Amino acid sequence: VGERLYLGMDFGTSGARYALIDMEGTIRAEGKREYPLYMSKDTVDWLCSWKATLHSLLEDVPINLRPLIASISIDGTSATTVIIDSATADPLCRPLLYNESCPDALPAVRSIAPANHTVCSGSSTLCKLVSWWNSNDSNKESALLLHQADWLLWLLHGTLGVSDYNNALKVGYDPELDSYPSWLISQPYSRVLPSIQAPGTSIGSIKEDIRTQFGFPKDCIVCTGTTDSIAAFLAARATQPGKAVTSLGSTLAIKLLSTKRIEDSRFGVYSHRLDDKWLVGGASNTGGAVLRQFFTDVQLDKLSKQINPMVASPLDYYPLQAVGERFPVADPEMEPRLHPRPESDVEYLHGILESIARIEAKGYTLLKDLGATKVEEVFTAGGGAKNEKWTMIRQRVLGLPVSRALQTEAAYGAALLALKGAQ
Ligand code: ADP
């Protein structure tokens, strides 16, 4: 038996990437593509663009490694919705992107869903579906809803109507019951919903024409995917309850693996299922974007080097870019607090980094108070992960081991799902 490899592809907000890994998780090849902008009637033809990008990524995989690929998986942006005709597979409308809102559907959705359910947001997949359903009279009988990742995977396996419970959360799927809830099943549009598998489940063999076009092996399978942010969490391989990933990008987001599911709409806290565990998440409005208001990345680097991370900063800030915070304090009126500013830029930066670390600690404490597994170790992703002094400050404030995640690319997480599906 020769070596086998596992291919993951990430279709993110700004472009697509692939990662090809072996059984140990070592990266054998990786690459990146921007989305080409195909226009049709003055709007971007996203389906055309995604399909072209998929083919470009497959062509970018080194030709000598393609025959070794045992399985493929894909993640896509959450709540990016494609509605097609199940008989012809032709799209029935343009794809509705993750950040598009359909507020016209909110009253109808609110009237059927439990209060504060994740579908009660204008950009949810369910609002997109209901908005389409209410504004169309034809093709309803044969319509089928897919998420971006499902549609891309369908191009590879050819079986219509399969999704995963991470992508399906925002259409209302109940991952605890492992079915669509009765309040959704009873709606006339529930028949357009796809069937659901766990992420990283084999859907079937790769289509023969794709297989021969790119040179994949006969036994190559295609597996269900997930959303881009879950794939990024999977990349860090935080596989035990209590392991967490803090993402220090423009904003601060924390994700914790828990044995218990928790939900609290006041704080925007909700849980995604990951097999027999729960991925609990919360996102604050603080983060690196505030740092950029005061310092360039070069300055951040230089000033950070002069910080003594063992000494607690006495400065108590709440760094926000604009008014309002959601997690770990729900207060839409909270004002940014970044004063008094000391003369020394080193002291100022120290105070900001320390204050963000305290918000992070408060976030993990809130998750525990809401019933999640207690955090034991934190991996870090995002632009702030490379700041070693900040890592040491956070380690002291959190009282936990903190390190940089070895892998943070969503494509790597998707490759791990391909590996899982091939087991
Ligand atoms: P995004 O959320 O926009 O994808 P990134 O993960 O690329 O963000 O991270 C960018 C953020 O990282 C910026 O807001 C910047 O302030 C922050 N950053 C960059 N370099 C450093 C550094 N040395 N220390 C702390 N933060 C940094």
mmCIF file of N, CA and C in Angstrom, residues 233-245 255-260 274-280 364 372-379 400 416:
data_model
loop_
_atom_site.group_PDB
_atom_site.id
_atom_site.type_symbol
_atom_site.label_atom_id
_atom_site.label_comp_id
_atom_site.label_asym_id
_atom_site.label_seq_id
_atom_site.Cartn_x
_atom_site.Cartn_y
_atom_site.Cartn_z
ATOM 1 N N PHE A 233 -10.728 26.563 13.359
ATOM 2 C CA PHE A 233 -10.551 25.992 14.701
ATOM 3 C C PHE A 233 -9.962 24.589 14.596
ATOM 4 N N LEU A 234 -10.511 23.777 13.679
ATOM 5 C CA LEU A 234 -10.021 22.394 13.531
ATOM 6 C C LEU A 234 -8.533 22.369 13.204
ATOM 7 N N ALA A 235 -8.073 23.392 12.465
ATOM 8 C CA ALA A 235 -6.665 23.447 12.052
ATOM 9 C C ALA A 235 -5.728 23.422 13.253
ATOM 10 N N ALA A 236 -6.156 24.055 14.351
ATOM 11 C CA ALA A 236 -5.296 24.137 15.534
ATOM 12 C C ALA A 236 -5.214 22.802 16.282
ATOM 13 N N ARG A 237 -6.009 21.840 15.897
ATOM 14 C CA ARG A 237 -6.031 20.498 16.478
ATOM 15 C C ARG A 237 -6.237 20.519 17.988
ATOM 16 N N ALA A 238 -7.112 21.391 18.439
ATOM 17 C CA ALA A 238 -7.475 21.443 19.853
ATOM 18 C C ALA A 238 -8.587 20.427 20.053
ATOM 19 N N THR A 239 -8.222 19.154 20.203
ATOM 20 C CA THR A 239 -9.218 18.084 20.092
ATOM 21 C C THR A 239 -9.778 17.610 21.437
ATOM 22 N N GLN A 240 -9.229 18.102 22.559
ATOM 23 C CA GLN A 240 -9.719 17.672 23.877
ATOM 24 C C GLN A 240 -10.602 18.759 24.495
ATOM 25 N N PRO A 241 -11.647 18.366 25.251
ATOM 26 C CA PRO A 241 -12.430 19.369 25.974
ATOM 27 C C PRO A 241 -11.513 20.200 26.877
ATOM 28 N N GLY A 242 -11.724 21.493 26.928
ATOM 29 C CA GLY A 242 -10.871 22.378 27.720
ATOM 30 C C GLY A 242 -9.805 23.075 26.891
ATOM 31 N N LYS A 243 -9.563 22.575 25.672
ATOM 32 C CA LYS A 243 -8.604 23.243 24.781
ATOM 33 C C LYS A 243 -9.359 24.336 24.016
ATOM 34 N N ALA A 244 -8.691 25.450 23.821
ATOM 35 C CA ALA A 244 -9.358 26.596 23.211
ATOM 36 C C ALA A 244 -8.457 27.276 22.193
ATOM 37 N N VAL A 245 -9.078 28.031 21.314
ATOM 38 C CA VAL A 245 -8.334 28.863 20.369
ATOM 39 C C VAL A 245 -8.834 30.299 20.502
ATOM 40 N N LYS A 255 -12.861 30.394 21.032
ATOM 41 C CA LYS A 255 -13.590 29.159 20.743
ATOM 42 C C LYS A 255 -13.046 28.083 21.666
ATOM 43 N N LEU A 256 -13.958 27.406 22.344
ATOM 44 C CA LEU A 256 -13.567 26.439 23.366
ATOM 45 C C LEU A 256 -14.262 25.107 23.106
ATOM 46 N N LEU A 257 -13.502 24.009 23.180
ATOM 47 C CA LEU A 257 -14.117 22.693 23.039
ATOM 48 C C LEU A 257 -14.689 22.280 24.396
ATOM 49 N N SER A 258 -15.967 21.929 24.394
ATOM 50 C CA SER A 258 -16.680 21.685 25.651
ATOM 51 C C SER A 258 -17.474 20.384 25.551
ATOM 52 N N THR A 259 -17.679 19.739 26.681
ATOM 53 C CA THR A 259 -18.539 18.549 26.664
ATOM 54 C C THR A 259 -20.008 18.965 26.730
ATOM 55 N N LYS A 260 -20.246 20.217 27.156
ATOM 56 C CA LYS A 260 -21.622 20.706 27.266
ATOM 57 C C LYS A 260 -21.921 21.791 26.251
ATOM 58 N N LEU A 274 -19.410 19.215 17.317
ATOM 59 C CA LEU A 274 -18.264 18.537 16.699
ATOM 60 C C LEU A 274 -18.279 17.102 17.209
ATOM 61 N N ASP A 275 -18.873 16.200 16.458
ATOM 62 C CA ASP A 275 -19.065 14.806 16.878
ATOM 63 C C ASP A 275 -19.763 14.753 18.229
ATOM 64 N N ASP A 276 -19.064 14.240 19.285
ATOM 65 C CA ASP A 276 -19.722 14.129 20.593
ATOM 66 C C ASP A 276 -19.391 15.300 21.512
ATOM 67 N N LYS A 277 -18.795 16.363 20.955
ATOM 68 C CA LYS A 277 -18.456 17.537 21.769
ATOM 69 C C LYS A 277 -19.093 18.787 21.174
ATOM 70 N N TRP A 278 -18.888 19.910 21.876
ATOM 71 C CA TRP A 278 -19.453 21.172 21.434
ATOM 72 C C TRP A 278 -18.369 22.221 21.310
ATOM 73 N N LEU A 279 -18.422 22.960 20.240
ATOM 74 C CA LEU A 279 -17.491 24.063 20.033
ATOM 75 C C LEU A 279 -18.228 25.344 20.402
ATOM 76 N N VAL A 280 -17.825 25.910 21.537
ATOM 77 C CA VAL A 280 -18.503 27.061 22.113
ATOM 78 C C VAL A 280 -17.743 28.317 21.712
ATOM 79 N N TYR A 364 -13.449 33.699 28.845
ATOM 80 C CA TYR A 364 -13.378 32.279 29.220
ATOM 81 C C TYR A 364 -14.117 32.019 30.529
ATOM 82 N N ALA A 372 -19.940 25.772 30.337
ATOM 83 C CA ALA A 372 -19.002 25.078 29.450
ATOM 84 C C ALA A 372 -17.861 24.446 30.251
ATOM 85 N N THR A 373 -17.164 23.510 29.634
ATOM 86 C CA THR A 373 -15.962 22.922 30.220
ATOM 87 C C THR A 373 -14.954 24.029 30.520
ATOM 88 N N LYS A 374 -14.264 23.912 31.664
ATOM 89 C CA LYS A 374 -13.274 24.913 32.068
ATOM 90 C C LYS A 374 -12.082 24.876 31.103
ATOM 91 N N VAL A 375 -11.648 26.062 30.692
ATOM 92 C CA VAL A 375 -10.517 26.134 29.757
ATOM 93 C C VAL A 375 -9.226 25.697 30.449
ATOM 94 N N GLU A 376 -8.401 24.919 29.704
ATOM 95 C CA GLU A 376 -7.151 24.410 30.270
ATOM 96 C C GLU A 376 -5.922 24.888 29.517
ATOM 97 N N GLU A 377 -6.097 25.105 28.231
ATOM 98 C CA GLU A 377 -4.956 25.517 27.416
ATOM 99 C C GLU A 377 -5.471 26.326 26.236
ATOM 100 N N VAL A 378 -4.730 27.376 25.890
ATOM 101 C CA VAL A 378 -5.176 28.274 24.823
ATOM 102 C C VAL A 378 -4.149 28.312 23.696
ATOM 103 N N PHE A 379 -4.602 28.047 22.483
ATOM 104 C CA PHE A 379 -3.788 28.247 21.286
ATOM 105 C C PHE A 379 -4.207 29.567 20.659
ATOM 106 N N LEU A 400 -2.864 30.262 32.448
ATOM 107 C CA LEU A 400 -2.939 29.026 31.648
ATOM 108 C C LEU A 400 -1.798 28.990 30.655
ATOM 109 N N LEU A 416 -8.051 18.011 7.377
ATOM 110 C CA LEU A 416 -8.242 17.082 8.505
ATOM 111 C C LEU A 416 -9.606 16.397 8.419
#
